[in-house]
Coordinates of N, CA and C in Angstrom, one line a residue:
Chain A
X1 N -12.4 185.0 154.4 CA -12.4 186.3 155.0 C -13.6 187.1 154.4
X2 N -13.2 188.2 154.7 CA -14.6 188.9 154.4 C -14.2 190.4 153.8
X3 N -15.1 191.2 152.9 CA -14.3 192.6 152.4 C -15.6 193.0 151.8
X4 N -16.0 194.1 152.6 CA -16.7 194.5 152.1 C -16.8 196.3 151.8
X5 N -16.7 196.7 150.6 CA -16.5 198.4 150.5 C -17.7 198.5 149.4
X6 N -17.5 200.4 150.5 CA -19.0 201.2 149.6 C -17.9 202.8 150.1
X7 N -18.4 203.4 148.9 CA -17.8 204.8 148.7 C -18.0 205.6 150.5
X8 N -16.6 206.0 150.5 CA -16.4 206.5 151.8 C -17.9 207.9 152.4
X9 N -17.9 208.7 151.5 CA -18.7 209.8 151.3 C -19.6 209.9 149.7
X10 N -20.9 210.7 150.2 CA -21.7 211.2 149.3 C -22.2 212.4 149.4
X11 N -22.8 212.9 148.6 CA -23.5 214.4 148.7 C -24.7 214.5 147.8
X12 N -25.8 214.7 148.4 CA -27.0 214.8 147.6 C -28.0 216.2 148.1
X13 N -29.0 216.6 147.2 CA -29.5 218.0 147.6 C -31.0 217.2 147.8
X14 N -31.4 217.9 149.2 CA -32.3 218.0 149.7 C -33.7 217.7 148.5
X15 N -34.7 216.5 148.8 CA -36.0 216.1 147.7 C -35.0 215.2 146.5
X16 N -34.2 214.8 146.3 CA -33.7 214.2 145.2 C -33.4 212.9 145.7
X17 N -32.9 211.7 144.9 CA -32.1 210.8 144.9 C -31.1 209.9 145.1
X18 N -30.6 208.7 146.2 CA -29.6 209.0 145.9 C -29.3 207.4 146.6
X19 N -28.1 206.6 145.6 CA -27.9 205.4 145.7 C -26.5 205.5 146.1
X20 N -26.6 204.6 147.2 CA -25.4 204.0 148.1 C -25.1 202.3 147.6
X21 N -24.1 202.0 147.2 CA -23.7 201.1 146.5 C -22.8 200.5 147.7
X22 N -22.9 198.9 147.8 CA -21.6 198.2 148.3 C -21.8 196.8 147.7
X23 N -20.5 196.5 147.7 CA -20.0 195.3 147.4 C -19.4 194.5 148.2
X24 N -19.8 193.0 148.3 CA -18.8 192.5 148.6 C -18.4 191.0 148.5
X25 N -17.0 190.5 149.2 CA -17.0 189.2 148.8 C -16.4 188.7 150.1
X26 N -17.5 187.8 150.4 CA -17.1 186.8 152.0 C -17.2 185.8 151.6
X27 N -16.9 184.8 152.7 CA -16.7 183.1 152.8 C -18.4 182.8 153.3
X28 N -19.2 183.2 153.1 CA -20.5 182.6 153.7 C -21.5 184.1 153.5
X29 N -22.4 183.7 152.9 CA -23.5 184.4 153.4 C -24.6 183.9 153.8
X30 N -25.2 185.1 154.8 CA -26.9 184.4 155.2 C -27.9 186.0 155.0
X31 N -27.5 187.2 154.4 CA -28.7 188.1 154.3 C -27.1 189.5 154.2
X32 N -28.1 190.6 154.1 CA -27.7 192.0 154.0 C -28.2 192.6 154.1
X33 N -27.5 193.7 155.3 CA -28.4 194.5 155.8 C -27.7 196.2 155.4
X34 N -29.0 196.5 155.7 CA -28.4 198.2 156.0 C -28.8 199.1 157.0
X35 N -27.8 199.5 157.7 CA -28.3 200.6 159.0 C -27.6 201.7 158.6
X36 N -28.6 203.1 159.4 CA -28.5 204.2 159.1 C -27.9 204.4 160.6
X37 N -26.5 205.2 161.0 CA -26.0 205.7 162.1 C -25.7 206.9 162.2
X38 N -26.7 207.7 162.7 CA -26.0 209.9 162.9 C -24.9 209.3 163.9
X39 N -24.4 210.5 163.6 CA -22.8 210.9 164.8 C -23.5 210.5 166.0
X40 N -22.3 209.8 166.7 CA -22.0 209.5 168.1 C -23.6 208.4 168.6
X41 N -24.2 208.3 167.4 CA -25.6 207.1 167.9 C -25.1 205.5 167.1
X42 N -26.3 204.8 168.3 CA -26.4 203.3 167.4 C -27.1 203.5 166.4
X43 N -26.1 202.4 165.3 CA -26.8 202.0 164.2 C -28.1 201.6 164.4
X44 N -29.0 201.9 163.8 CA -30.8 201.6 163.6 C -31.0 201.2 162.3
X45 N -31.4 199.5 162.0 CA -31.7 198.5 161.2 C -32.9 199.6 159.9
X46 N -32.3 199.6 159.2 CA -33.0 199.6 157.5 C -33.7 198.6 156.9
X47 N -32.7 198.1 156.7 CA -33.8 197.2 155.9 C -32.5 195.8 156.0
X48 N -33.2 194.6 154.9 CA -32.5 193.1 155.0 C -33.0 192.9 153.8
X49 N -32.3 191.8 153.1 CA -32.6 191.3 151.7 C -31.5 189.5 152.0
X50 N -32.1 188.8 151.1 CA -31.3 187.7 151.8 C -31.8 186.8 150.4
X51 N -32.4 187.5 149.6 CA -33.3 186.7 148.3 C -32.7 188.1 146.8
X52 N -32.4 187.6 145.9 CA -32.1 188.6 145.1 C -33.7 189.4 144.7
X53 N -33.3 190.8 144.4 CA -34.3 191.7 144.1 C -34.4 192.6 144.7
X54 N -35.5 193.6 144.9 CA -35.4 194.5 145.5 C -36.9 194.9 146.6
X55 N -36.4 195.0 147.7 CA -37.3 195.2 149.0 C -37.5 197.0 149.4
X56 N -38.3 197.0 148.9 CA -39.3 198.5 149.3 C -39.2 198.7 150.8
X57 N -39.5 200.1 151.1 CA -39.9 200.5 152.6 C -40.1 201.6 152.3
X58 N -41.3 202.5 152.0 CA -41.6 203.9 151.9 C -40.4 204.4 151.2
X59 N -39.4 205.6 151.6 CA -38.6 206.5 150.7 C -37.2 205.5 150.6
X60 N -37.3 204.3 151.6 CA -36.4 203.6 151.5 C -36.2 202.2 150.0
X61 N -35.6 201.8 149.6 CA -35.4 200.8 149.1 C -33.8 199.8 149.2
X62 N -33.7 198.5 149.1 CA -32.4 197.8 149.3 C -32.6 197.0 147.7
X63 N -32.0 196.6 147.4 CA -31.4 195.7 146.3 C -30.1 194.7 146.5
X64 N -30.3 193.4 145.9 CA -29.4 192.9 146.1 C -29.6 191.9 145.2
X65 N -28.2 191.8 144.6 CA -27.3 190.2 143.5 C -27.1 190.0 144.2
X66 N -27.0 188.6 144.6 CA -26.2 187.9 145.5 C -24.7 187.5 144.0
X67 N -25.4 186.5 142.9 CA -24.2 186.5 142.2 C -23.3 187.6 141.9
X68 N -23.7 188.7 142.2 CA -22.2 189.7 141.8 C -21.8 190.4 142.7
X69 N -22.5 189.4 143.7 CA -21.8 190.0 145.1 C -22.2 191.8 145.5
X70 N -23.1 192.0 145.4 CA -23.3 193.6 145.1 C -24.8 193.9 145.4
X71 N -24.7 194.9 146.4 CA -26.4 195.6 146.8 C -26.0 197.1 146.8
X72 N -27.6 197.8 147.0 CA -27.6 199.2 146.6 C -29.0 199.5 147.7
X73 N -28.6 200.5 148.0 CA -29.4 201.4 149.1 C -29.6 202.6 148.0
X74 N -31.1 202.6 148.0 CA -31.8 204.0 147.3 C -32.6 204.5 148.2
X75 N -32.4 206.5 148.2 CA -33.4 207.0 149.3 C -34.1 208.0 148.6
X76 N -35.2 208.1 148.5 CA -36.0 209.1 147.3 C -36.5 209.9 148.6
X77 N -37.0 211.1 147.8 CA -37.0 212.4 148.2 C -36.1 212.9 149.5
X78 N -34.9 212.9 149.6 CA -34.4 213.0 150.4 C -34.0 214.4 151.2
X79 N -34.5 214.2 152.4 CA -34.5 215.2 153.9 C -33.1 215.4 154.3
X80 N -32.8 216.5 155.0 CA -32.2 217.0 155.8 C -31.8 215.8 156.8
X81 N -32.8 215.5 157.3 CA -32.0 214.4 158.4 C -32.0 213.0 158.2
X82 N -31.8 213.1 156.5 CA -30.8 212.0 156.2 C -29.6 212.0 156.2
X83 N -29.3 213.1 156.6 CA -27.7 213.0 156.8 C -27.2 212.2 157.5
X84 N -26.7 211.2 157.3 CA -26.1 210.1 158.5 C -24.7 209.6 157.7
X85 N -24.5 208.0 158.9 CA -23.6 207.4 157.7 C -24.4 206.2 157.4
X86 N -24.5 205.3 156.2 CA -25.1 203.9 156.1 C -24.1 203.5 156.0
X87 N -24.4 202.5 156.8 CA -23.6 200.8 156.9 C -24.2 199.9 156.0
X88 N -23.0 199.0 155.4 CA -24.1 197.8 154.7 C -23.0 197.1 155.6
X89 N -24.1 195.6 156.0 CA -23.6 194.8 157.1 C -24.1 193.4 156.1
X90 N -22.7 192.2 156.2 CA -23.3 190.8 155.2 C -23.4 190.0 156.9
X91 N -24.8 189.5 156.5 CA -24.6 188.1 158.1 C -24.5 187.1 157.6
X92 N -23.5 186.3 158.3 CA -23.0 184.8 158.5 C -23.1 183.9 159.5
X93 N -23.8 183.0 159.1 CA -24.1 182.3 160.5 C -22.8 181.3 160.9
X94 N -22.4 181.5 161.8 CA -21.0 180.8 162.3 C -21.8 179.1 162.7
X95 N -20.4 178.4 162.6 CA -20.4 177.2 163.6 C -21.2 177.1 165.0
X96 N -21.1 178.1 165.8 CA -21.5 178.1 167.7 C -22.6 178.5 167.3
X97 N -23.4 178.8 166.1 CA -24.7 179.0 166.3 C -24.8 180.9 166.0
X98 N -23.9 181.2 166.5 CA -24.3 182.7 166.1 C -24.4 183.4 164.7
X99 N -24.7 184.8 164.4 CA -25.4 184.9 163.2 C -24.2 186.5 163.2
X100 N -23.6 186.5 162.9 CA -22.4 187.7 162.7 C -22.9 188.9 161.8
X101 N -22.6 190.1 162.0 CA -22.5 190.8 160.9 C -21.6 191.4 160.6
X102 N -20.6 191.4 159.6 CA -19.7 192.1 159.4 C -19.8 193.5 158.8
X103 N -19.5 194.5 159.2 CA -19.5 195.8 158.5 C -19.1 196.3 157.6
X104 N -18.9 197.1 156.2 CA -18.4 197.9 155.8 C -18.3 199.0 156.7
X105 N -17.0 199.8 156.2 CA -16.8 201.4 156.7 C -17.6 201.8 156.9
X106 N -19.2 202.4 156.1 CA -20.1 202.9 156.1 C -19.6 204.6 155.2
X107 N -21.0 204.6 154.6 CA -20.9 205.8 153.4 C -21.6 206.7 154.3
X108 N -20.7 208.1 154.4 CA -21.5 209.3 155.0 C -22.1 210.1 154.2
X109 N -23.5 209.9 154.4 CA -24.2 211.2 153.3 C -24.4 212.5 154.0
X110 N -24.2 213.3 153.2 CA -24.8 214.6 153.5 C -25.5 215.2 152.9
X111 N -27.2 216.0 153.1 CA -27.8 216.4 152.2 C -27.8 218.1 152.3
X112 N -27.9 218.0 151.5 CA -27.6 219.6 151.1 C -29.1 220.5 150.3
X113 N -29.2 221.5 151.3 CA -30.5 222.2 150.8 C -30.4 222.5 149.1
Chain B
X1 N -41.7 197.9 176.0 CA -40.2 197.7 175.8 C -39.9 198.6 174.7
X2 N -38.2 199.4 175.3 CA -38.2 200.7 174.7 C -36.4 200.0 174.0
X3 N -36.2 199.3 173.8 CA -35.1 198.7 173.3 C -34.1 198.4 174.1
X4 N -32.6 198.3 173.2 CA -31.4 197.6 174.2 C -30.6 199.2 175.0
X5 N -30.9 199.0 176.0 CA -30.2 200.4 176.8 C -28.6 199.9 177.5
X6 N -27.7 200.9 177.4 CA -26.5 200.4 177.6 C -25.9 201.1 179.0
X7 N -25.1 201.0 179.7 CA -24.9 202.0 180.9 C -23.9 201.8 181.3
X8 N -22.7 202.6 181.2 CA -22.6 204.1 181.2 C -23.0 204.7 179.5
X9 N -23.4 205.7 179.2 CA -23.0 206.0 178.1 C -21.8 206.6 177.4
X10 N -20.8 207.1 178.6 CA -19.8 207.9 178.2 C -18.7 207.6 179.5
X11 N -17.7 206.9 179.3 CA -16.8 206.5 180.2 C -15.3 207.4 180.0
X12 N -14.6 207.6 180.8 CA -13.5 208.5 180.7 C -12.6 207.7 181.9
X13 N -11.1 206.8 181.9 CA -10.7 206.1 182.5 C -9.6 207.0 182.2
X14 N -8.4 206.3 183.2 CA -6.8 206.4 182.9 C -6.2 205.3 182.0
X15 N -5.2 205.0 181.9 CA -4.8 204.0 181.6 C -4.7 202.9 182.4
X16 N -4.6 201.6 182.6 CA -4.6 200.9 183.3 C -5.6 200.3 184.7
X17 N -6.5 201.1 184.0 CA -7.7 200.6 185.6 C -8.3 199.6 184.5
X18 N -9.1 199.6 185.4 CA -10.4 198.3 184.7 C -11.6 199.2 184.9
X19 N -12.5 198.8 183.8 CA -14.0 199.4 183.4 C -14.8 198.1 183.2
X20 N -16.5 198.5 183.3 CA -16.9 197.5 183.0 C -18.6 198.3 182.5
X21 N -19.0 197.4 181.7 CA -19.9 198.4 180.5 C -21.0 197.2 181.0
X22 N -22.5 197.8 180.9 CA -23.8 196.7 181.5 C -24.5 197.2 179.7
X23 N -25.2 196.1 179.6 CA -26.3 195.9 178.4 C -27.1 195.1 178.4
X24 N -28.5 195.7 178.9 CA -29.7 195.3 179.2 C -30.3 195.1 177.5
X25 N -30.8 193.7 176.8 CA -31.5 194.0 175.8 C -32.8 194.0 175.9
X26 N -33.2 193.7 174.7 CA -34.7 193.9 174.2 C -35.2 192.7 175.2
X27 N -36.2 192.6 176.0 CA -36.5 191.3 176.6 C -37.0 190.0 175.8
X28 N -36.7 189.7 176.1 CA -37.1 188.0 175.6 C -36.6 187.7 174.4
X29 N -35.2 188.5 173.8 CA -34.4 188.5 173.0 C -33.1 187.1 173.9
X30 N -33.0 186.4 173.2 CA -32.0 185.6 173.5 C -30.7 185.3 173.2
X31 N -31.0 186.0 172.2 CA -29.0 186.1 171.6 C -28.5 187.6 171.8
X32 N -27.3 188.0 172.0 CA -26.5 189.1 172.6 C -25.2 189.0 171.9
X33 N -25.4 190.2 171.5 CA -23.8 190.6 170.7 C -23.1 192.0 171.4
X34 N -21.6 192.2 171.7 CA -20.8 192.7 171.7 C -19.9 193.3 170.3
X35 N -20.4 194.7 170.1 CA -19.2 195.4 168.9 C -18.5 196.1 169.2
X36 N -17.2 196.9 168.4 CA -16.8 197.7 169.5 C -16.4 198.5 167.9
X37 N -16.5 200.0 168.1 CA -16.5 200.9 166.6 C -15.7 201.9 167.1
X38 N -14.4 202.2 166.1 CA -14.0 203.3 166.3 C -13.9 204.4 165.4
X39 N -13.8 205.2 165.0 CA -13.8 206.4 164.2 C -13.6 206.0 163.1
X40 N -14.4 205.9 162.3 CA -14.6 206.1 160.9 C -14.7 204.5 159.9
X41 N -14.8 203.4 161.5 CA -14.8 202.4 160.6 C -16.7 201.7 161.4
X42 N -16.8 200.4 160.3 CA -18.3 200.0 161.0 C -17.8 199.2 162.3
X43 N -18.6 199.1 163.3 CA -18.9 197.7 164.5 C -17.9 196.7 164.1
X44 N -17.4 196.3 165.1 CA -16.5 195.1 164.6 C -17.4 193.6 165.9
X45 N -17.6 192.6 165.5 CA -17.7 191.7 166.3 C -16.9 191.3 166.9
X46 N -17.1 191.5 168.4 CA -16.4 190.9 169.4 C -16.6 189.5 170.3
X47 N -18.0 189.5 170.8 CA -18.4 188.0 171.2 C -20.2 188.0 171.0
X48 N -20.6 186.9 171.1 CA -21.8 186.3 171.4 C -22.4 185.4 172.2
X49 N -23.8 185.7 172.8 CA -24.3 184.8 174.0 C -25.5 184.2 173.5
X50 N -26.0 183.4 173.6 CA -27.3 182.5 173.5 C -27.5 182.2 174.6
X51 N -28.9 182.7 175.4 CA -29.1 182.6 176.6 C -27.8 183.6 177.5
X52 N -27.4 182.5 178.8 CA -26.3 182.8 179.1 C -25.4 182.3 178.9
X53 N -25.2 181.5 177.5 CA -23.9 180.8 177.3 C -23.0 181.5 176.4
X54 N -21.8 181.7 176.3 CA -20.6 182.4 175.5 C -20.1 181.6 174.3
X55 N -21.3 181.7 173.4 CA -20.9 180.8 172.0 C -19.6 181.0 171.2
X56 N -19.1 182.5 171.0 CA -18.6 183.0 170.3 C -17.5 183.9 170.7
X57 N -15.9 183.9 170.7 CA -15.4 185.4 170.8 C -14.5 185.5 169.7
X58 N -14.2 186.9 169.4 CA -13.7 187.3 168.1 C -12.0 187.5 168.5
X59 N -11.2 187.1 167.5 CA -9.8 187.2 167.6 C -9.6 188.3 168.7
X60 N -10.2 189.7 168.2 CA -10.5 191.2 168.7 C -10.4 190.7 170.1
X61 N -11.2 189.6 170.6 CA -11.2 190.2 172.5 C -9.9 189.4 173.2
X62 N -9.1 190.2 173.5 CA -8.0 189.7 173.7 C -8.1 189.0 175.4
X63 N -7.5 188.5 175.8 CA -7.5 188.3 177.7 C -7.6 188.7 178.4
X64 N -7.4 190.7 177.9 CA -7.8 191.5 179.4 C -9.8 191.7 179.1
X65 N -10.1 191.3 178.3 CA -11.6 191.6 178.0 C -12.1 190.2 178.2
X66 N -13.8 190.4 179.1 CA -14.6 189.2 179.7 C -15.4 189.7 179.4
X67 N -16.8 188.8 179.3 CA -18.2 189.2 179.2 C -19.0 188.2 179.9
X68 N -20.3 188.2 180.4 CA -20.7 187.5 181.0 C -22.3 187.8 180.6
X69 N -22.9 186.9 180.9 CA -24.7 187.0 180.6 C -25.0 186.1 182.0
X70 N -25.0 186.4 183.0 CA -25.3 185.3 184.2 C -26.5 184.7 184.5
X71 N -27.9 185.5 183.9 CA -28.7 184.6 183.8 C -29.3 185.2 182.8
X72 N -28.9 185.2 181.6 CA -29.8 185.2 180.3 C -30.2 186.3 180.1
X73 N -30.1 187.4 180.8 CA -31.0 188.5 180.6 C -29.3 189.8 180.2
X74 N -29.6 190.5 181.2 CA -28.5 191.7 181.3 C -27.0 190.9 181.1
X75 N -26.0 192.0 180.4 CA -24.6 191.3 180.2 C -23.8 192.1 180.3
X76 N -22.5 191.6 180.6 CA -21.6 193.1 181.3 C -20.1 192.6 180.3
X77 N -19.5 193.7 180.3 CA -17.9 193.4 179.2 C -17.0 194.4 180.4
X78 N -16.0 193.6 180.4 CA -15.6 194.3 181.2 C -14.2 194.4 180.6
X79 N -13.1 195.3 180.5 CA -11.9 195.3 179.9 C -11.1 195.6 181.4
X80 N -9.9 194.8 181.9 CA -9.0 194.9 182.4 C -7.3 195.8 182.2
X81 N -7.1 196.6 182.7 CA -5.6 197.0 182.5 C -5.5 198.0 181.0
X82 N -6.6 198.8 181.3 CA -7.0 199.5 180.5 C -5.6 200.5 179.1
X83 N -5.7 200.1 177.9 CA -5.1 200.7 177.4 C -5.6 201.5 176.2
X84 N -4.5 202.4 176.0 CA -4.8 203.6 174.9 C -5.9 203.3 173.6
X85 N -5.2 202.3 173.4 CA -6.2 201.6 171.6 C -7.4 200.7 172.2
X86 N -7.9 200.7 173.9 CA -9.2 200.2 173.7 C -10.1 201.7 173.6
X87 N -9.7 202.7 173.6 CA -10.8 203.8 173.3 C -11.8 203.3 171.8
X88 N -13.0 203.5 172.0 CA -14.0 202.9 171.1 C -14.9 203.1 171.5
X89 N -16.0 203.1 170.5 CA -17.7 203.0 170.8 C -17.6 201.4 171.2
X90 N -18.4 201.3 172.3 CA -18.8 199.8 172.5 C -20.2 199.4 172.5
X91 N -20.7 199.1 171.6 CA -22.1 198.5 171.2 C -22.3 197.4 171.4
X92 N -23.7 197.4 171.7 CA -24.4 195.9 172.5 C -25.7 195.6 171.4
X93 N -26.5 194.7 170.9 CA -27.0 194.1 170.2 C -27.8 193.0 170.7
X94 N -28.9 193.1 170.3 CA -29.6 191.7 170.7 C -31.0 190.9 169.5
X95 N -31.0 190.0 169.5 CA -32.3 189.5 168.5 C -32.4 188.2 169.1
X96 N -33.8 187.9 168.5 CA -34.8 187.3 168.9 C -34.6 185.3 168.1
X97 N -34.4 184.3 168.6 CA -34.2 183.0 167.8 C -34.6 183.3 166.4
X98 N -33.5 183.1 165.5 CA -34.5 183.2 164.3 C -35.4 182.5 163.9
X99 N -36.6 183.1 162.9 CA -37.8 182.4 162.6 C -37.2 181.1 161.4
X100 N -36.6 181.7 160.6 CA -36.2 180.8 159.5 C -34.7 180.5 159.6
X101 N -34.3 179.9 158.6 CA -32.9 179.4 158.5 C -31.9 180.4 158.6
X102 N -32.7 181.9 157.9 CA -31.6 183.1 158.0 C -31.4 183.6 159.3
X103 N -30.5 184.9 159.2 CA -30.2 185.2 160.6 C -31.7 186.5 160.5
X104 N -31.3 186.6 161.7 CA -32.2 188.3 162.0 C -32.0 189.2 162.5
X105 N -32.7 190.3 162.6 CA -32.8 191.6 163.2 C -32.0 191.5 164.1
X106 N -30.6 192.5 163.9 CA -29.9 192.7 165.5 C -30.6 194.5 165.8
X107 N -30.8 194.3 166.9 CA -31.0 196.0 167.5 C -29.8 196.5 168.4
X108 N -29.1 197.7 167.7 CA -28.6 198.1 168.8 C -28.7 199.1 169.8
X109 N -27.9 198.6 170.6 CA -28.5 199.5 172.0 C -27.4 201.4 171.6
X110 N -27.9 202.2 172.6 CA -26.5 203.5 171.8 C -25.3 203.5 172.3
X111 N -24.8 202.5 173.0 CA -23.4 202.0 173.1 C -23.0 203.0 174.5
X112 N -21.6 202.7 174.8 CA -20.8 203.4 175.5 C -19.5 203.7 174.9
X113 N -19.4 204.8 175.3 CA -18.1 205.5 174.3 C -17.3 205.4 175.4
X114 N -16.0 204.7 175.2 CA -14.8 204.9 176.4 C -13.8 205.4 175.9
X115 N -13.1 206.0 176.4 CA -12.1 207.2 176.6 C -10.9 206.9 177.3
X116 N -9.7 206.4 177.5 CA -9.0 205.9 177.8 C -7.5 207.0 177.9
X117 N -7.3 207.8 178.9 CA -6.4 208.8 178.8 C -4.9 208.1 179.0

């Protein structure tokens, strides 16, 4: 099976810092991802990591052990309309060929002036 | 190409009718996924297409739920006998053969939110 949790909520002030942690433990992996989702929209792809270390993207960054089962979303100088929720998603590529992602809840941040 | 567009975006049924949800992906994307999100948890997988074929469906899509990709391109879900607890965001997803052994990029489209009175 699969289980994957990251803190339901966060709160961070507006230009500062702020790590989103999830963990988890499944029967298979093939990569991790992270999507950012505002209210009532589709999730939109962040970033992927599938190799331990840590993968840059401007204010964005991902990290990921695979051995401790555990990645971290970091957002430096962070804006107003970071407010969203992030998803960390593990993919598995099944038997029929397809490539699954399973979800965490997703951590809602809110930034605060 | 402006991504996966989904249509209707906002459905409102009775109980018991049938609905049916279209998801056009990214073109020349060949794999297609079906999620279905409700309040406060992530996408749950429901099925998968390669090309038009139905590789995959999740415990989740029970009998009154079909999907179809009829010629590889656009795909429709359609839920039958509509009940209370199918209310949910229903998101559509698509990516491209992967390049390497990992999986890749799914894009989602902004779903249809159905409403089930």
């Amino acid at each position: 099976g699969q289980n994957i949790d990251q803190p339901t909520e966060m709160t961070a002030t507006e230009g500062a810092i702020v790590q989103i942690n999830c963990t988890y433990q499944t029967s298979g992996f093939n990569g991790l991802f992270w999507y950012q989702q505002h209210a009532g929209e589709a999730p939109t792809f962040l970033s992927y990591n599938v190799l331990d270390g840590l993968e840059e993207k401007g204010r964005f960054s991902s990290f990921l052990s695979r051995s401790k089962g555990y990645s971290y979303l970091l957002l430096k100088e962070l804006q107003m309309k970071d407010s969203a929720s992030y998803l960390c998603a593990v993919g598995k590529e099944s038997g029929a060929g397809s490539y699954q992602l399973t979800f965490g809840k997703g951590t809602k941040l809110s930034v605060i002036p | 190409d402006t991504g996966v567009s989904q249509d209707p975006r906002h459905k409102i049924t009775k109980r018991g009718q049938n609905v049916t949800f279209r998801c056009d992906p990214i073109s020349e994307h060949n794999r297609l996924y079906w999620y279905r999100q409700t309040l406060g948890q992530g996408p749950e997988f429901l099925t998968y297409f390669q090309n038009e074929a139905q590789l995959e469906k999740s415990r989740l899509l029970s009998d009154r739920f079909s999907a179809e990709r009829p010629k590889g391109s656009f795909s429709t879900l359609e839920i039958q006998r509509t009940e209370q607890g199918d209310s949910a965001m229903y998101l559509c997803a698509s990516s491209p053969t992967p390049r390497t052994s990992y999986g890749d990029t799914q894009y989602f489209g902004p779903g249809t939110r159905l409403t089930v009175l």
